[in-house]
CSV table of N, CA, C and O in Angstrom, one decimal:
chain,number,residue,atom,x,y,z
A,1,MET,N,14.3,-39.3,51.7
A,1,MET,CA,15.0,-39.8,50.6
A,1,MET,C,15.9,-40.8,50.9
A,1,MET,O,16.9,-40.9,51.6
A,2,ASN,N,15.8,-42.3,50.8
A,2,ASN,CA,17.0,-43.5,51.3
A,2,ASN,C,17.4,-43.9,50.0
A,2,ASN,O,18.5,-44.5,50.5
A,3,ASN,N,16.9,-43.2,48.6
A,3,ASN,CA,17.9,-44.4,47.5
A,3,ASN,C,18.3,-43.1,46.8
A,3,ASN,O,17.6,-42.0,46.5
A,4,LEU,N,19.6,-43.1,45.8
A,4,LEU,CA,19.9,-42.3,45.2
A,4,LEU,C,20.3,-43.2,44.1
A,4,LEU,O,20.2,-44.4,44.4
A,5,PHE,N,20.5,-42.9,42.3
A,5,PHE,CA,21.2,-43.4,41.5
A,5,PHE,C,22.9,-43.2,41.2
A,5,PHE,O,22.7,-41.7,41.4
A,6,ALA,N,23.7,-44.2,40.8
A,6,ALA,CA,24.5,-43.5,40.2
A,6,ALA,C,25.2,-44.0,38.7
A,6,ALA,O,24.6,-45.3,38.3
A,7,PHE,N,25.9,-43.2,38.4
A,7,PHE,CA,26.8,-43.7,37.0
A,7,PHE,C,28.3,-43.9,37.3
A,7,PHE,O,28.8,-42.9,38.0
A,8,GLN,N,29.1,-44.5,36.2
A,8,GLN,CA,30.6,-44.8,36.6
A,8,GLN,C,30.8,-43.4,35.4
A,8,GLN,O,30.5,-43.0,34.5
A,9,ILE,N,31.8,-42.8,36.0
A,9,ILE,CA,32.7,-41.5,35.4
A,9,ILE,C,33.4,-42.2,34.8
A,9,ILE,O,33.4,-41.9,33.4
A,10,VAL,N,34.5,-43.2,35.0
A,10,VAL,CA,35.5,-43.9,34.1
A,10,VAL,C,34.7,-45.2,33.3
A,10,VAL,O,34.1,-46.3,34.7
A,11,PRO,N,34.1,-45.8,32.7
A,11,PRO,CA,33.6,-47.2,32.1
A,11,PRO,C,34.2,-48.1,32.6
A,11,PRO,O,35.5,-48.0,32.3
A,12,GLY,N,33.6,-48.8,33.6
A,12,GLY,CA,34.5,-50.2,34.0
A,12,GLY,C,35.3,-49.7,35.5
A,12,GLY,O,35.4,-50.8,36.0
A,13,SER,N,35.1,-48.7,35.9
A,13,SER,CA,35.7,-48.6,37.3
A,13,SER,C,34.5,-47.9,38.3
A,13,SER,O,33.8,-47.1,37.9
A,14,ASP,N,34.5,-48.3,39.3
A,14,ASP,CA,33.6,-47.7,40.3
A,14,ASP,C,34.1,-46.7,41.1
A,14,ASP,O,33.6,-46.2,42.3
A,15,ASP,N,35.6,-46.3,41.0
A,15,ASP,CA,36.1,-45.4,42.1
A,15,ASP,C,35.2,-44.4,42.2
A,15,ASP,O,35.6,-43.5,42.9
A,16,LEU,N,35.3,-43.8,40.7
A,16,LEU,CA,34.5,-42.3,40.8
A,16,LEU,C,33.1,-42.6,39.9
A,16,LEU,O,33.2,-43.1,39.0
A,17,LEU,N,32.0,-42.0,41.0
A,17,LEU,CA,30.6,-41.9,40.1
A,17,LEU,C,29.8,-40.8,40.2
A,17,LEU,O,30.6,-39.8,40.9
A,18,GLY,N,29.1,-40.7,39.2
A,18,GLY,CA,28.2,-39.6,39.4
A,18,GLY,C,27.0,-39.9,39.7
A,18,GLY,O,26.6,-40.7,39.9
A,19,TYR,N,26.3,-38.9,40.7
A,19,TYR,CA,25.8,-39.2,41.7
A,19,TYR,C,23.9,-38.6,41.0
A,19,TYR,O,24.0,-37.4,40.9
A,20,CYS,N,22.7,-39.3,41.1
A,20,CYS,CA,21.4,-38.4,40.5
A,20,CYS,C,20.2,-38.7,41.6
A,20,CYS,O,20.0,-39.6,42.5
A,21,ARG,N,19.0,-37.8,41.2
A,21,ARG,CA,17.8,-38.3,42.2
A,21,ARG,C,17.1,-39.0,41.3
A,21,ARG,O,16.5,-40.2,42.4
A,22,SER,N,17.4,-39.9,40.3
A,22,SER,CA,16.5,-40.7,39.9
A,22,SER,C,17.1,-41.3,38.6
A,22,SER,O,17.9,-41.0,38.4
A,23,MET,N,16.1,-42.5,38.6
A,23,MET,CA,17.0,-43.6,37.2
A,23,MET,C,17.1,-42.8,35.8
A,23,MET,O,18.1,-42.8,35.0
A,24,GLU,N,16.3,-42.3,35.9
A,24,GLU,CA,15.8,-41.2,34.4
A,24,GLU,C,17.2,-40.3,34.2
A,24,GLU,O,17.9,-40.1,33.6
A,25,GLU,N,17.3,-39.6,35.7
A,25,GLU,CA,18.3,-38.7,35.4
A,25,GLU,C,19.6,-39.6,35.3
A,25,GLU,O,20.4,-38.7,34.4
A,26,ALA,N,19.8,-40.7,36.1
A,26,ALA,CA,20.9,-41.3,35.8
A,26,ALA,C,21.5,-41.9,34.3
A,26,ALA,O,22.4,-41.8,34.1
A,27,VAL,N,20.3,-42.4,33.9
A,27,VAL,CA,20.7,-42.8,32.2
A,27,VAL,C,20.7,-41.3,31.4
A,27,VAL,O,21.9,-41.5,30.3
A,28,THR,N,20.3,-40.3,31.5
A,28,THR,CA,20.4,-39.6,30.7
A,28,THR,C,21.4,-38.7,31.2
A,28,THR,O,22.5,-38.5,30.1
A,29,GLU,N,22.3,-38.6,32.1
A,29,GLU,CA,23.7,-38.4,32.7
A,29,GLU,C,24.9,-38.9,32.3
A,29,GLU,O,25.5,-38.5,31.7
A,30,ALA,N,24.3,-40.5,32.1
A,30,ALA,CA,25.4,-41.3,32.0
A,30,ALA,C,25.7,-41.6,30.1
A,30,ALA,O,26.7,-41.5,29.7
A,31,ALA,N,24.5,-41.5,29.4
A,31,ALA,CA,24.2,-41.0,28.2
A,31,ALA,C,25.2,-40.1,27.7
A,31,ALA,O,26.3,-40.2,26.5
A,32,ALA,N,24.8,-38.8,28.3
A,32,ALA,CA,25.8,-37.7,27.9
A,32,ALA,C,27.1,-37.4,27.9
A,32,ALA,O,27.8,-37.5,27.1
A,33,HIS,N,27.3,-38.2,29.5
A,33,HIS,CA,28.9,-38.1,29.6
A,33,HIS,C,29.7,-39.5,28.7
A,33,HIS,O,30.7,-39.3,28.1
A,34,ARG,N,29.0,-40.6,28.1
A,34,ARG,CA,29.4,-41.3,27.4
A,34,ARG,C,29.8,-40.4,26.2
A,34,ARG,O,30.5,-41.0,25.2
A,35,MET,N,28.6,-40.2,25.1
A,35,MET,CA,29.0,-39.3,24.2
A,35,MET,C,29.8,-38.4,24.1
A,35,MET,O,30.8,-38.1,23.3
A,36,GLU,N,30.6,-37.5,25.4
A,36,GLU,CA,31.5,-36.6,25.7
A,36,GLU,C,32.9,-37.6,25.2
A,36,GLU,O,33.9,-37.0,24.8
A,37,LEU,N,32.8,-38.7,26.2
A,37,LEU,CA,33.9,-39.5,26.2
A,37,LEU,C,34.3,-40.2,24.3
A,37,LEU,O,35.4,-40.1,24.1
A,38,ILE,N,33.5,-40.6,23.8
A,38,ILE,CA,33.4,-41.0,22.2
A,38,ILE,C,34.0,-39.6,21.8
A,38,ILE,O,34.9,-40.1,20.5
A,39,LYS,N,33.6,-38.5,21.6
A,39,LYS,CA,33.6,-37.3,21.0
A,39,LYS,C,35.2,-37.2,20.9
A,39,LYS,O,36.0,-37.0,20.2
A,40,GLY,N,35.7,-37.3,22.6
A,40,GLY,CA,37.3,-37.1,22.8
A,40,GLY,C,38.0,-38.1,22.2
A,40,GLY,O,39.1,-38.2,21.4
A,41,ARG,N,37.7,-39.6,22.3
A,41,ARG,CA,37.9,-40.7,21.6
A,41,ARG,C,38.1,-40.5,19.6
A,41,ARG,O,39.3,-40.2,19.3
A,42,GLU,N,37.2,-39.8,19.3
A,42,GLU,CA,37.0,-39.2,18.2
A,42,GLU,C,38.7,-38.3,17.6
A,42,GLU,O,39.1,-37.8,16.5
A,43,LEU,N,38.7,-37.6,18.5
A,43,LEU,CA,39.5,-36.6,18.5
A,43,LEU,C,41.0,-37.0,18.8
A,43,LEU,O,41.9,-36.2,18.6
A,44,GLY,N,41.2,-38.0,19.0
A,44,GLY,CA,42.3,-38.7,19.3
A,44,GLY,C,42.6,-39.2,21.0
A,44,GLY,O,44.1,-38.8,20.9
A,45,GLU,N,42.0,-38.4,21.5
A,45,GLU,CA,42.6,-38.2,23.1
A,45,GLU,C,43.0,-39.5,23.8
A,45,GLU,O,44.1,-39.9,24.4
A,46,ASP,N,42.1,-40.9,23.3
A,46,ASP,CA,42.3,-42.2,23.9
A,46,ASP,C,41.7,-43.4,23.0
A,46,ASP,O,40.5,-43.4,23.4
A,47,ASP,N,42.3,-43.4,22.4
A,47,ASP,CA,41.6,-45.0,21.1
A,47,ASP,C,42.3,-46.0,21.6
A,47,ASP,O,42.1,-46.8,20.4
A,48,ASP,N,42.9,-46.6,22.5
A,48,ASP,CA,44.0,-47.5,22.5
A,48,ASP,C,42.8,-48.7,22.3
A,48,ASP,O,43.3,-49.9,22.0
A,49,GLU,N,41.7,-48.8,23.1
A,49,GLU,CA,40.8,-49.8,23.1
A,49,GLU,C,39.4,-49.2,23.2
A,49,GLU,O,39.2,-48.1,23.4
A,50,ALA,N,38.0,-50.3,23.0
A,50,ALA,CA,36.9,-50.3,23.1
A,50,ALA,C,36.8,-49.8,24.2
A,50,ALA,O,36.7,-49.7,25.4
A,51,LEU,N,35.5,-48.2,24.3
A,51,LEU,CA,35.1,-48.2,25.2
A,51,LEU,C,34.1,-49.3,25.8
A,51,LEU,O,32.8,-49.6,25.2
A,52,GLN,N,34.3,-49.3,27.1
A,52,GLN,CA,33.2,-50.2,27.9
A,52,GLN,C,31.9,-49.3,28.3
A,52,GLN,O,32.0,-48.3,28.4
A,53,PRO,N,30.8,-50.1,28.3
A,53,PRO,CA,29.4,-49.5,29.0
A,53,PRO,C,29.8,-48.7,30.6
A,53,PRO,O,30.7,-49.1,31.0
A,54,ILE,N,28.9,-48.0,30.4
A,54,ILE,CA,28.8,-47.1,31.3
A,54,ILE,C,27.8,-47.7,32.7
A,54,ILE,O,26.6,-48.2,32.0
A,55,SER,N,28.2,-48.5,33.6
A,55,SER,CA,27.2,-49.2,34.7
A,55,SER,C,26.5,-48.2,35.7
A,55,SER,O,26.8,-47.1,35.9
A,56,LEU,N,25.3,-48.6,35.5
A,56,LEU,CA,24.3,-47.8,36.4
A,56,LEU,C,23.8,-48.5,37.5
A,56,LEU,O,24.0,-49.3,37.9
A,57,TYR,N,23.6,-47.7,38.5
A,57,TYR,CA,23.5,-47.9,40.0
A,57,TYR,C,22.4,-47.4,41.1
A,57,TYR,O,22.2,-46.4,40.7
A,58,GLU,N,21.7,-48.5,42.0
A,58,GLU,CA,20.7,-47.9,42.6
A,58,GLU,C,21.8,-48.1,44.2
A,58,GLU,O,21.8,-49.3,44.5
A,59,LEU,N,21.7,-46.7,45.1
A,59,LEU,CA,22.4,-46.6,45.8
A,59,LEU,C,20.9,-46.8,47.1
A,59,LEU,O,20.5,-45.7,47.1
A,60,ARG,N,21.4,-47.6,48.4
A,60,ARG,CA,20.7,-47.6,49.2
A,60,ARG,C,21.4,-46.8,50.4
A,60,ARG,O,22.3,-47.1,50.8
A,61,LEU,N,20.9,-45.7,51.0
A,61,LEU,CA,21.4,-44.7,51.9
A,61,LEU,C,21.0,-45.3,53.4
A,61,LEU,O,19.9,-45.2,53.7
A,62,LYS,N,22.2,-45.2,54.2
A,62,LYS,CA,22.0,-45.2,55.8
A,62,LYS,C,21.3,-43.9,56.2
A,62,LYS,O,22.1,-43.1,55.7
A,63,PRO,N,20.5,-43.9,57.2
A,63,PRO,CA,20.0,-42.9,57.9
A,63,PRO,C,21.1,-42.1,58.5
A,63,PRO,O,22.1,-42.3,58.8
A,64,LEU,N,20.9,-40.7,58.2
A,64,LEU,CA,22.0,-39.7,58.7
A,64,LEU,C,22.3,-39.5,60.0
A,64,LEU,O,21.3,-39.3,60.6
A,65,THR,N,22.9,-39.6,60.5
A,65,THR,CA,23.6,-39.7,62.2
A,65,THR,C,24.7,-38.6,62.4
A,65,THR,O,25.8,-38.9,61.6
A,66,LEU,N,24.7,-38.5,63.7
A,66,LEU,CA,26.1,-37.7,64.0
A,66,LEU,C,27.0,-38.5,63.9
A,66,LEU,O,28.2,-38.5,63.4
A,67,ASP,N,27.1,-40.2,64.7
A,67,ASP,CA,27.9,-40.9,64.7
A,67,ASP,C,28.6,-41.1,63.0
A,67,ASP,O,29.5,-41.8,62.5
A,68,LEU,N,27.5,-40.7,62.2
A,68,LEU,CA,27.8,-41.4,61.1
A,68,LEU,C,28.6,-40.0,60.2
A,68,LEU,O,29.9,-40.4,59.5
A,69,LEU,N,28.5,-38.9,60.9
A,69,LEU,CA,28.9,-37.8,59.8
A,69,LEU,C,30.7,-37.5,60.9
A,69,LEU,O,31.6,-37.3,59.9
A,70,LEU,N,30.9,-37.8,61.7
A,70,LEU,CA,31.9,-37.3,62.3
A,70,LEU,C,32.9,-37.8,61.8
A,70,LEU,O,33.9,-37.0,62.0
A,71,PRO,N,33.3,-39.4,61.1
A,71,PRO,CA,34.4,-39.5,60.7
A,71,PRO,C,34.6,-39.0,59.4
A,71,PRO,O,35.7,-38.9,58.9
A,72,VAL,N,33.5,-38.6,58.8
A,72,VAL,CA,34.0,-37.9,57.4
A,72,VAL,C,33.9,-36.6,58.2
A,72,VAL,O,34.9,-36.1,57.2
A,73,LEU,N,33.6,-35.4,58.8
A,73,LEU,CA,33.9,-34.7,59.1
A,73,LEU,C,35.9,-34.3,59.3
A,73,LEU,O,36.3,-33.5,59.5
A,74,ASN,N,36.1,-35.4,60.2
A,74,ASN,CA,37.5,-35.6,60.5
A,74,ASN,C,38.1,-36.3,59.8
A,74,ASN,O,39.4,-36.5,60.1
A,75,GLN,N,37.7,-36.4,58.5
A,75,GLN,CA,38.7,-36.9,57.5
A,75,GLN,C,39.3,-38.6,57.5
A,75,GLN,O,40.1,-38.9,56.9
A,76,GLN,N,38.5,-39.3,58.1
A,76,GLN,CA,38.8,-40.5,58.1
A,76,GLN,C,37.9,-41.5,57.6
A,76,GLN,O,38.3,-42.8,57.4
A,77,GLN,N,36.9,-40.8,56.9
A,77,GLN,CA,36.2,-41.7,56.0
A,77,GLN,C,35.4,-40.8,54.8
A,77,GLN,O,35.7,-39.5,55.4
A,78,GLU,N,35.4,-41.5,53.9
A,78,GLU,CA,34.8,-40.7,52.2
A,78,GLU,C,33.0,-40.7,52.8
A,78,GLU,O,33.0,-41.7,53.0
A,79,LEU,N,32.7,-39.5,52.4
A,79,LEU,CA,31.3,-39.5,52.1
A,79,LEU,C,30.2,-40.3,51.8
A,79,LEU,O,29.5,-41.2,52.5
A,80,PRO,N,31.0,-40.9,50.3
A,80,PRO,CA,29.9,-41.8,50.0
A,80,PRO,C,30.4,-43.6,50.9
A,80,PRO,O,29.1,-44.3,50.9
A,81,GLU,N,31.5,-43.6,51.4
A,81,GLU,CA,31.4,-44.6,51.7
A,81,GLU,C,30.8,-45.3,53.2
A,81,GLU,O,30.2,-46.0,53.6
A,82,ALA,N,30.5,-43.7,53.7
A,82,ALA,CA,29.7,-43.5,55.2
A,82,ALA,C,28.1,-43.8,54.8
A,82,ALA,O,27.9,-44.3,55.4
A,83,LEU,N,27.6,-43.2,53.6
A,83,LEU,CA,26.7,-43.1,53.6
A,83,LEU,C,25.9,-44.3,52.8
A,83,LEU,O,24.4,-44.9,53.2
A,84,VAL,N,26.6,-44.9,51.8
A,84,VAL,CA,25.8,-46.2,51.0
A,84,VAL,C,25.9,-47.5,52.2
A,84,VAL,O,27.1,-48.2,52.6
A,85,GLU,N,24.5,-47.6,51.9
A,85,GLU,CA,24.4,-48.8,53.2
A,85,GLU,C,24.6,-50.2,51.5
A,85,GLU,O,25.0,-51.3,51.9
A,86,GLU,N,23.7,-50.2,50.6
A,86,GLU,CA,23.9,-51.0,49.4
A,86,GLU,C,24.0,-50.7,48.1
A,86,GLU,O,23.3,-49.7,47.9
A,87,MET,N,24.8,-51.2,47.1
A,87,MET,CA,25.2,-50.5,46.1
A,87,MET,C,24.5,-51.9,45.1
A,87,MET,O,25.5,-52.7,45.0
A,88,THR,N,23.6,-51.6,44.1
A,88,THR,CA,23.2,-52.6,43.3
A,88,THR,C,23.5,-52.4,42.1
A,88,THR,O,22.9,-51.3,41.3
A,89,ARG,N,23.8,-52.9,40.9
A,89,ARG,CA,24.3,-52.6,39.8
A,89,ARG,C,22.6,-52.6,39.1
A,89,ARG,O,21.9,-53.8,39.2
A,90,VAL,N,22.1,-52.0,38.2
A,90,VAL,CA,20.4,-52.0,38.0
A,90,VAL,C,20.5,-51.8,36.2
A,90,VAL,O,19.5,-51.5,35.5
A,91,GLY,N,21.8,-51.7,35.5
A,91,GLY,CA,21.7,-51.5,34.3
A,91,GLY,C,23.3,-51.0,33.7
A,91,GLY,O,24.2,-50.9,34.3
A,92,GLU,N,23.1,-50.6,32.5
A,92,GLU,CA,24.4,-49.9,31.4
A,92,GLU,C,23.5,-49.4,30.8
A,92,GLU,O,23.1,-49.4,30.4
A,93,VAL,N,24.6,-48.2,30.2
A,93,VAL,CA,24.3,-47.2,29.2
A,93,VAL,C,25.9,-47.8,28.3
A,93,VAL,O,27.0,-47.9,28.5
A,94,GLU,N,25.3,-48.2,26.9
A,94,GLU,CA,26.4,-48.7,26.1
A,94,GLU,C,26.4,-47.3,24.4
A,94,GLU,O,25.4,-46.4,24.4
């Protein structure tokens, strides 16, 4: 497995992502997540501005090695930062 797919948890921000095995799963998960955000807004939890689309990404992963894992295990680097070689935006869910 060299590729994963991801979607934004907070629309408009890449700080926190949800990860999936396939693009289809990422679209399904992102759409369900967006519906939950919309429901929350309808309940008055956060309605100050329009909800941005949720971006979708394809992630190419680095080969897993001990040198790659050691900084993660020693809490010197976050796992996504260590593993992701390239992140390409491939779409969005509105």
